[in-house]
PDB file of C-alpha atoms in Angstrom:
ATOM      1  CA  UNK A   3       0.000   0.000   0.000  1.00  0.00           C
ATOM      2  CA  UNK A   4       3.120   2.475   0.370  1.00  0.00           C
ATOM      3  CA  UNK A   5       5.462   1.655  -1.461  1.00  0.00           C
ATOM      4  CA  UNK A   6       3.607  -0.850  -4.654  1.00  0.00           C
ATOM      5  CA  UNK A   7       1.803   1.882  -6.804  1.00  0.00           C
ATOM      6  CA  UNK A   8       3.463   4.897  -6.188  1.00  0.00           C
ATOM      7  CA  UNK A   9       3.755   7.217  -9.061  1.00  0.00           C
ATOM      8  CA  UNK A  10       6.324  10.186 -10.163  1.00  0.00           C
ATOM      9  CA  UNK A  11       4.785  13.180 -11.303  1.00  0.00           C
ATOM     10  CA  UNK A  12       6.544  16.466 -12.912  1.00  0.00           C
ATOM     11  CA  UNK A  13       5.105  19.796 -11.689  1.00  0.00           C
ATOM     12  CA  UNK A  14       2.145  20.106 -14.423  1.00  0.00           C
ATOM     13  CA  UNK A  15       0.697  16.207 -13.455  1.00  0.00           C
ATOM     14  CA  UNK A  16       0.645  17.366 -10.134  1.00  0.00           C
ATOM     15  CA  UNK A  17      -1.323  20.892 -10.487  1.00  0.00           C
ATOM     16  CA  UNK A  18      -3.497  18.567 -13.105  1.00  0.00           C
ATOM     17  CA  UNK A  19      -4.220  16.327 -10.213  1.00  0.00           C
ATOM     18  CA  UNK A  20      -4.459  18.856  -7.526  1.00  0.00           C
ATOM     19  CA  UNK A  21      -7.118  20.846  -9.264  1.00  0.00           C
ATOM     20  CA  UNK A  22      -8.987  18.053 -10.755  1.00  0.00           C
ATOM     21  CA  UNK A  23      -8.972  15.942  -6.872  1.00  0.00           C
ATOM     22  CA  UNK A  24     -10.345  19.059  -5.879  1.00  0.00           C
ATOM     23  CA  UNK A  25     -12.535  19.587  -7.990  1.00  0.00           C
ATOM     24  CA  UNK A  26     -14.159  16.143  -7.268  1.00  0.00           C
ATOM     25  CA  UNK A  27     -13.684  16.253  -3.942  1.00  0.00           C
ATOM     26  CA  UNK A  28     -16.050  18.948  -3.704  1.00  0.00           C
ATOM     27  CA  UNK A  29     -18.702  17.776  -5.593  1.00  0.00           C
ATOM     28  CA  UNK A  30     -18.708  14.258  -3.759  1.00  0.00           C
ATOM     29  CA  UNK A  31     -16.617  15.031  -0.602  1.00  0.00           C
ATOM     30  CA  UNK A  32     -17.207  11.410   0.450  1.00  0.00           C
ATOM     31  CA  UNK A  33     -14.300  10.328  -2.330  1.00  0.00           C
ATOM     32  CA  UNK A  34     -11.879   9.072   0.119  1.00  0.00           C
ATOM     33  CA  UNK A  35      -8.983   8.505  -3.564  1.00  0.00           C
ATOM     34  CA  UNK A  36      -9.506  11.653  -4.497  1.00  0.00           C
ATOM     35  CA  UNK A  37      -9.160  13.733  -1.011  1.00  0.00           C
ATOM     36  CA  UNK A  38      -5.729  11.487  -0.666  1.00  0.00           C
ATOM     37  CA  UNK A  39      -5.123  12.380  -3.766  1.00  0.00           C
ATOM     38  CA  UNK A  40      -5.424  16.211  -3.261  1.00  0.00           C
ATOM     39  CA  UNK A  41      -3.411  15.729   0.387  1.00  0.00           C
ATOM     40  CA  UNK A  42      -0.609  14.345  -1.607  1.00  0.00           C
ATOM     41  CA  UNK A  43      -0.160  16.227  -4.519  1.00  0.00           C
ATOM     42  CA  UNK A  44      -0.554  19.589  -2.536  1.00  0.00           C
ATOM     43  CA  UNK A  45       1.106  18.525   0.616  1.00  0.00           C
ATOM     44  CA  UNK A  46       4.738  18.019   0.450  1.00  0.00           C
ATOM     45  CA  UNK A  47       5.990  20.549   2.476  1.00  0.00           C
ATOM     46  CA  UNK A  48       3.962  20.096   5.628  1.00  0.00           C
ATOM     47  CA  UNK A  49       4.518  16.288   4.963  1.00  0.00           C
ATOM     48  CA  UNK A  50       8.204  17.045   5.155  1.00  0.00           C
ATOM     49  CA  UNK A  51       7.851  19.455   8.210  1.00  0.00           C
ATOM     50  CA  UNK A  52       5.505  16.654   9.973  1.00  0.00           C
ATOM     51  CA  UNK A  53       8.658  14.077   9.239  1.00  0.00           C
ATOM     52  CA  UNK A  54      11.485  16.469  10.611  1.00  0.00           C
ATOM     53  CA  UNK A  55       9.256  16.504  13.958  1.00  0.00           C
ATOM     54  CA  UNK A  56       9.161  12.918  14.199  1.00  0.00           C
ATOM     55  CA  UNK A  57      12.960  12.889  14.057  1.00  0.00           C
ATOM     56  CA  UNK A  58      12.864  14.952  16.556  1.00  0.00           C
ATOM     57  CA  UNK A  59      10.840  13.030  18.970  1.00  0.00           C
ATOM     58  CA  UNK A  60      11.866   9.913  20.492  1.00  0.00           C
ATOM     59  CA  UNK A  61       8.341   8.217  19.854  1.00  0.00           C
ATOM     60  CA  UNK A  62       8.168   9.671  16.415  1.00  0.00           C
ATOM     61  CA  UNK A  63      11.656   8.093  15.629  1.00  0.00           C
ATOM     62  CA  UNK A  64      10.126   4.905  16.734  1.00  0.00           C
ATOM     63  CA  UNK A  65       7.137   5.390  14.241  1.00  0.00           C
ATOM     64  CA  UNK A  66       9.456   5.715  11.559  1.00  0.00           C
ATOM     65  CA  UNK A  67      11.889   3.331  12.589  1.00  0.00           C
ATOM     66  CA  UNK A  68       9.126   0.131  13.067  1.00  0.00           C
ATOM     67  CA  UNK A  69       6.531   2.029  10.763  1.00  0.00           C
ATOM     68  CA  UNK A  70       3.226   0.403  12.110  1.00  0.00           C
ATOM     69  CA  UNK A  71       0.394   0.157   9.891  1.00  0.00           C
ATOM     70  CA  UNK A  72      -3.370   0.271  11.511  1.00  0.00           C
ATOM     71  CA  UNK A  73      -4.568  -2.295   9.219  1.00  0.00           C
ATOM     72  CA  UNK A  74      -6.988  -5.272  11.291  1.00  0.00           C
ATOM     73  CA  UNK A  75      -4.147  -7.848  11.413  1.00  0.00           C
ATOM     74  CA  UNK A  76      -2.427  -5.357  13.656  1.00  0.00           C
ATOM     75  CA  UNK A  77      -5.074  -3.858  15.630  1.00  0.00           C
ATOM     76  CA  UNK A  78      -7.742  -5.968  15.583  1.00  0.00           C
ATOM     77  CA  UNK A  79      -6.936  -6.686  19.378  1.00  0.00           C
ATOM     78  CA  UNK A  80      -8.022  -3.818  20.656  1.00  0.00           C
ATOM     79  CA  UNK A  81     -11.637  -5.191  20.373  1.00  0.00           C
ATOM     80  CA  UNK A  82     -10.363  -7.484  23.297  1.00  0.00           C
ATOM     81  CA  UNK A  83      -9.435  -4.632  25.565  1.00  0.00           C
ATOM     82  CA  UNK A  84     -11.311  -3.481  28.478  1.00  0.00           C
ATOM     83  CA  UNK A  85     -13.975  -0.641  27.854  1.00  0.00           C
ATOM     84  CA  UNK A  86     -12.241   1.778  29.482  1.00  0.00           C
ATOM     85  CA  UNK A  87      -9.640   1.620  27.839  1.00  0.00           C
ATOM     86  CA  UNK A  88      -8.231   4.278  24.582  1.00  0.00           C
ATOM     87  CA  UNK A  89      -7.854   0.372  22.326  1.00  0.00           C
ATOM     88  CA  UNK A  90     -11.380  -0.160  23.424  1.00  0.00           C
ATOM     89  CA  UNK A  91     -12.933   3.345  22.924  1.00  0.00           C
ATOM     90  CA  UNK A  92     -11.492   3.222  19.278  1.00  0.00           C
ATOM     91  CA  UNK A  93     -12.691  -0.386  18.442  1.00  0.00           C
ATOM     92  CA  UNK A  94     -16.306   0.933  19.641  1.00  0.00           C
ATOM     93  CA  UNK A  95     -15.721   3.864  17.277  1.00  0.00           C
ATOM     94  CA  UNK A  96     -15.024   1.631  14.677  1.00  0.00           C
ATOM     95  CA  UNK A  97     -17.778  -1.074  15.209  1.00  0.00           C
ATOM     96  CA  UNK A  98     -20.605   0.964  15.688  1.00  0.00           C
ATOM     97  CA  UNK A  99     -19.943   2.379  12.162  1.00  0.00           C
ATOM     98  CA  UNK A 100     -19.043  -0.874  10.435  1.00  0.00           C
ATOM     99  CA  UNK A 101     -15.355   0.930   9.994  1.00  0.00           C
ATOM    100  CA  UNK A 102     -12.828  -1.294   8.828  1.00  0.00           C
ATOM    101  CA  UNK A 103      -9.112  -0.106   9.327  1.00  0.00           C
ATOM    102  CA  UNK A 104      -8.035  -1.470   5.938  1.00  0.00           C
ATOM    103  CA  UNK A 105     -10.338   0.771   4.067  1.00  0.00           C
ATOM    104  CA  UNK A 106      -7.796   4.102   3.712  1.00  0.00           C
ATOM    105  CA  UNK A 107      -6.825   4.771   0.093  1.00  0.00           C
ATOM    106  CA  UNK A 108      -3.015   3.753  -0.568  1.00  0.00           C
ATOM    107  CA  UNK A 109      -0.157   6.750  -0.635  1.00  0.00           C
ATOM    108  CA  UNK A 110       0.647   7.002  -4.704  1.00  0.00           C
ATOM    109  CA  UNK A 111       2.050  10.255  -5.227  1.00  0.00           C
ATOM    110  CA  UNK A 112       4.911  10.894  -2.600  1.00  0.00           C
ATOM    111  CA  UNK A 113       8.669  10.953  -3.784  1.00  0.00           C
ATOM    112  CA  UNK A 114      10.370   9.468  -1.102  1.00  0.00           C
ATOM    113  CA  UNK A 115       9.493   6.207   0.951  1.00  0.00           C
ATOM    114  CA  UNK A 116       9.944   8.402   4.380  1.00  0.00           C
ATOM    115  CA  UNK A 117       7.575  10.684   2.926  1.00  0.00           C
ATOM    116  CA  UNK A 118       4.859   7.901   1.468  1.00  0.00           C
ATOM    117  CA  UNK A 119       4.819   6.346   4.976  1.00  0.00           C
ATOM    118  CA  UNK A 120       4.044   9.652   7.191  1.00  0.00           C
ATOM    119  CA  UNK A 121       1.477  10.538   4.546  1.00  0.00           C
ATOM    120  CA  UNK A 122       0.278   7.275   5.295  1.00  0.00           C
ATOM    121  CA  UNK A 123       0.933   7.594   8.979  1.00  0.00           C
ATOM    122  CA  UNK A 124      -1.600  10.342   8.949  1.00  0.00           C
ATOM    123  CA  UNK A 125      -4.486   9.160   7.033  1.00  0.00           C
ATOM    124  CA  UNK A 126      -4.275   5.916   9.285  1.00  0.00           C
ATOM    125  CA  UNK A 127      -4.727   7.775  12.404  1.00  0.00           C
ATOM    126  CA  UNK A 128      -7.466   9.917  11.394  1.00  0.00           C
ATOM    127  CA  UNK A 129      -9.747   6.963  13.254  1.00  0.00           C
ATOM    128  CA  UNK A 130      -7.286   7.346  16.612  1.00  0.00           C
ATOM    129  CA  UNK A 131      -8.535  11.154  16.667  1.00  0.00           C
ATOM    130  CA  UNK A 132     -11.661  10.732  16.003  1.00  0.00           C
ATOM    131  CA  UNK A 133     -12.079   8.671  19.290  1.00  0.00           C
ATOM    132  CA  UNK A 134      -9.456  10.687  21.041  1.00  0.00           C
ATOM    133  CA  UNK A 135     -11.641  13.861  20.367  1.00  0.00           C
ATOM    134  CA  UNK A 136     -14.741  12.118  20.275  1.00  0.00           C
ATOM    135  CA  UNK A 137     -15.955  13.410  17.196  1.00  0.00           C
ATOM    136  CA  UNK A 138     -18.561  11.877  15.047  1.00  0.00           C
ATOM    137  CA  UNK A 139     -18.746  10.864  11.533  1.00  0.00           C
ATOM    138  CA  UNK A 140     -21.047  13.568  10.077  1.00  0.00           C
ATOM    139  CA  UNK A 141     -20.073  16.724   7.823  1.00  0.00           C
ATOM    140  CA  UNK A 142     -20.271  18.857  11.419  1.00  0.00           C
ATOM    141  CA  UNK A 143     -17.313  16.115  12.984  1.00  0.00           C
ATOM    142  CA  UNK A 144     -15.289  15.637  10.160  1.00  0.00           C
ATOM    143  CA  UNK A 145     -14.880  19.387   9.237  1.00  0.00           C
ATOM    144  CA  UNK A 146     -14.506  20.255  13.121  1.00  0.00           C
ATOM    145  CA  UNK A 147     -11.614  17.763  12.892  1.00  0.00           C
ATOM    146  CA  UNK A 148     -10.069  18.539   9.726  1.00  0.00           C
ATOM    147  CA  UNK A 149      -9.411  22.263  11.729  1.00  0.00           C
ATOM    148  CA  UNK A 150      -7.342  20.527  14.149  1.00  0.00           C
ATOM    149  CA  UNK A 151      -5.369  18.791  11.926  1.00  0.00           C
ATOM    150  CA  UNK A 152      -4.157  21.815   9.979  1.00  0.00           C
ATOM    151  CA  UNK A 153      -3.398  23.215  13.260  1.00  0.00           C
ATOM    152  CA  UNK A 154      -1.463  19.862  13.689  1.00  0.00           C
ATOM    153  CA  UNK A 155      -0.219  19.617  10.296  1.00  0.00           C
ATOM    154  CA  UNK A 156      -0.411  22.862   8.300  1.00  0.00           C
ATOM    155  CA  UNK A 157      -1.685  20.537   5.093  1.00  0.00           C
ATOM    156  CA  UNK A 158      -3.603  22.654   2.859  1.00  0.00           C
ATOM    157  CA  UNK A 159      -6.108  19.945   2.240  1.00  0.00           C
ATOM    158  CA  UNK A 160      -7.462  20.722   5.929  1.00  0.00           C
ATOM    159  CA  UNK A 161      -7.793  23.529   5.195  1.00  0.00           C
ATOM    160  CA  UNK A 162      -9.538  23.251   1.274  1.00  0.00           C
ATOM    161  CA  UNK A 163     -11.514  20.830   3.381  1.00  0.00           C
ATOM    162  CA  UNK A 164     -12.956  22.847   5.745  1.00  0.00           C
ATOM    163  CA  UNK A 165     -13.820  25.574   3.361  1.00  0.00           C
ATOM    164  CA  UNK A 166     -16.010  22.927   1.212  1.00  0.00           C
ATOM    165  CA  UNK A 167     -17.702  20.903   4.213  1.00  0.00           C
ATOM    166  CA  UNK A 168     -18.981  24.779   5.461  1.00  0.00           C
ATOM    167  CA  UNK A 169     -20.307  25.231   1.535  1.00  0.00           C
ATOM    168  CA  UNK A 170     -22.054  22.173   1.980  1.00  0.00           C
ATOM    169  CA  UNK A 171     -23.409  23.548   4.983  1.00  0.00           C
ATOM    170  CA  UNK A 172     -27.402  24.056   5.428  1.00  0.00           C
ATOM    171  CA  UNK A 173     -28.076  27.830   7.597  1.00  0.00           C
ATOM    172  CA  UNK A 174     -28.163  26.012  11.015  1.00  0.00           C
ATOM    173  CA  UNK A 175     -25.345  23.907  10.815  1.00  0.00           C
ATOM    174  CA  UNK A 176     -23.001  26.715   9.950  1.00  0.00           C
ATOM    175  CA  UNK A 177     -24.399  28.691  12.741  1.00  0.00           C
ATOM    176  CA  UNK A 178     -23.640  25.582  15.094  1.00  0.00           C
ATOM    177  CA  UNK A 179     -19.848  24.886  13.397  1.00  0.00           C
ATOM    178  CA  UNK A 180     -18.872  28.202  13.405  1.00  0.00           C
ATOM    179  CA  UNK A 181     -20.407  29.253  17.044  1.00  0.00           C
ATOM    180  CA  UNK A 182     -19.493  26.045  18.674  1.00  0.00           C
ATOM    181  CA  UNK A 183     -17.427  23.184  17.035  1.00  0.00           C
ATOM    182  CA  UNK A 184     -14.842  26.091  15.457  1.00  0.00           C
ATOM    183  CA  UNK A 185     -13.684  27.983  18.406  1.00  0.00           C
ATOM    184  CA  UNK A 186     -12.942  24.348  20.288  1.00  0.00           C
ATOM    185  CA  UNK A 187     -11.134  22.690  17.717  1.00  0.00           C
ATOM    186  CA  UNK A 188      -9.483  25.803  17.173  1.00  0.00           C
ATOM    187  CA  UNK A 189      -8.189  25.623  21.113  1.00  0.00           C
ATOM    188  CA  UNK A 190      -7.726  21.650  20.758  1.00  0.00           C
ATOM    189  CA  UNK A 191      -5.909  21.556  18.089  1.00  0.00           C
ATOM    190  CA  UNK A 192      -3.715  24.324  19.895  1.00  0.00           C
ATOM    191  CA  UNK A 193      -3.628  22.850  23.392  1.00  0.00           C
ATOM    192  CA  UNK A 194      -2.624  19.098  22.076  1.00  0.00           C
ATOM    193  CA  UNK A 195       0.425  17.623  21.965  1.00  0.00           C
ATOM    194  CA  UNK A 196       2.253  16.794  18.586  1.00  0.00           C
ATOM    195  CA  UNK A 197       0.050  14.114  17.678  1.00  0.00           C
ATOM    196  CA  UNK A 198       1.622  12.742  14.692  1.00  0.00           C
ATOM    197  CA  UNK A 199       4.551  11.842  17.224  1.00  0.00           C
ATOM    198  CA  UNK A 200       2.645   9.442  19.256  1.00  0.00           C
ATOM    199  CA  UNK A 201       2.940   5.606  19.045  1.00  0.00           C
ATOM    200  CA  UNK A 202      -1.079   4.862  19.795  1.00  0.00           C
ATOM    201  CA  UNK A 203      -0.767   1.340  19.469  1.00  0.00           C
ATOM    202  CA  UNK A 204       1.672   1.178  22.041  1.00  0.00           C
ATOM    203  CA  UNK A 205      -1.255   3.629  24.597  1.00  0.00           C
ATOM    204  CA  UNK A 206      -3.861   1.076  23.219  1.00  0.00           C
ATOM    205  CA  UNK A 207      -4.395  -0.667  26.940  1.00  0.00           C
ATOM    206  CA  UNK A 208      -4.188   2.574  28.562  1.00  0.00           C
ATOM    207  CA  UNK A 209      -7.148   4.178  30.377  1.00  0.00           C
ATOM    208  CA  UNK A 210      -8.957   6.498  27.734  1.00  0.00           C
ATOM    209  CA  UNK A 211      -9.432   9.439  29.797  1.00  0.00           C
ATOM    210  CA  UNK A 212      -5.825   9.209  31.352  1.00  0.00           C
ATOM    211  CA  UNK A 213      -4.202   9.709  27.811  1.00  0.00           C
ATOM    212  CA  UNK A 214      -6.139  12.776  26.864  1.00  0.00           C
ATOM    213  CA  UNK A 215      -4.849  14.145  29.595  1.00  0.00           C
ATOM    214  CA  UNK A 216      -1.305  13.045  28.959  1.00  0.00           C
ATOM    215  CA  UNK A 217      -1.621  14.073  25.593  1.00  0.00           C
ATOM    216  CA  UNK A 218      -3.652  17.335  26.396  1.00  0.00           C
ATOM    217  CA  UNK A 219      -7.095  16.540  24.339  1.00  0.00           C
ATOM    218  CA  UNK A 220      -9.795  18.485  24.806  1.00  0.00           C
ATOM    219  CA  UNK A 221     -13.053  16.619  23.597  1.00  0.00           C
ATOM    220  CA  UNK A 222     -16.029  17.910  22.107  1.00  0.00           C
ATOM    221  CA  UNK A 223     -18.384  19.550  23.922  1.00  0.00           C
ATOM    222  CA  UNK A 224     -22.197  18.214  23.367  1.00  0.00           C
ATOM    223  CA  UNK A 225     -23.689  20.667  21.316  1.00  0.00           C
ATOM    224  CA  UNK A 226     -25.891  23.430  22.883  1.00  0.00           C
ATOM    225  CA  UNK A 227     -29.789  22.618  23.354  1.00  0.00           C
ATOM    226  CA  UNK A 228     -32.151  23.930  20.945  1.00  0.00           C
ATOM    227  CA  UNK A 229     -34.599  26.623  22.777  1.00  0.00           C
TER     228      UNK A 229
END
């Protein structure tokens, strides 16, 4: 998945791509090929940036050193894990959508393998911050949590992202995002450590609410009650 398809693109392929993935994207913003798609090819330097931190950190040099894949055959115990646990919290997130782990899009347009695996690296824990943040699945969620990981990353996706989802948005939803889910993943994303440097796999049997704090997480608040 990283390293089998990848393809080498001069500078005019990868505007053509960029602008066409984002084109699509918006017009069916559940395309999960051609959001990767538009991550890679418009991405590089925050990828690079996000893989200079890693070095930096001793648990990110472990990520890139063992380069763990959240794929079932490697996570699928976490389902076994006690409830309150962060392994357990994520395989509830997972099962109560019929998620699969294996279903992310492979990396295809990076240039170097360090580069194709923390590209992968990040879609792959997209899941782990979901359920860290406890987020849901909707437009409202996903767009809430693509704030925090520009904030995290700086990928101009996020951003493109977050500007489409709010397009998409009907009068009281933007009202709700933008007085409520905005300002906090604004502060979360701020407040949280660097969380492409942590190994989750290896906080999987830890208690849930004892790595947010570790790892400063703020989670969502509940949404306000209509009056």
């Amino acid at each position: 998945m990283i390293e089998g398809a990848r393809v080498r693109l001069n500078r005019w392929q990868q505007a053509a791509i960029a602008v066409g993935s984002a084109v699509g994207a918006l017009l069916d913003p559940r395309r999960a090929d051609l959001i990767a798609a538009l991550g890679e090819t418009t991405g590089k330097p925050a990828f690079e940036r996000v893989l200079e931190r890693m070095k930096r950190s001793p648990e990110g040099r472990a990520i890139l050193s063992e380069q763990p894949r959240v794929i079932s055959a490697k996570v699928g115990h976490a389902w076994d894990l006690p409830a309150n646990t962060f392994g357990a919290a994520y395989a509830k997130f997972m099962g109560s959508r019929n998620f699969s782990p294996d279903d992310r899009p492979p990396v295809r347009f990076m240039e170097t393998d360090e580069l194709a695996y923390v590209a992968m690296r990040a879609r792959e824990v997209h899941d782990f911050w979901h359920t860290l943040f406890d987020l849901p699945t909707n437009l409202l969620g996903e767009s809430a949590l693509k704030v925090i990981e520009f904030e995290q990353m700086y990928l101009p996706m996020c951003l493109m992202s977050v500007i489409g989802g709010s397009a998409r948005f009907n009068e009281k939803q933007r009202k709700l995002f933008f007085q409520h889910y905005f300002p906090w993943a604004i502060r979360a994303g701020m407040q949280s450590t660097d969380l492409m440097c942590v190994y989750y796999e290896q906080h999987f049997h830890e208690d849930l609410e004892d790595v947010r704090r570790k790892w400063g997480i703020i989670p969502a608040p509940a949404p306000p009650k209509q009056t």
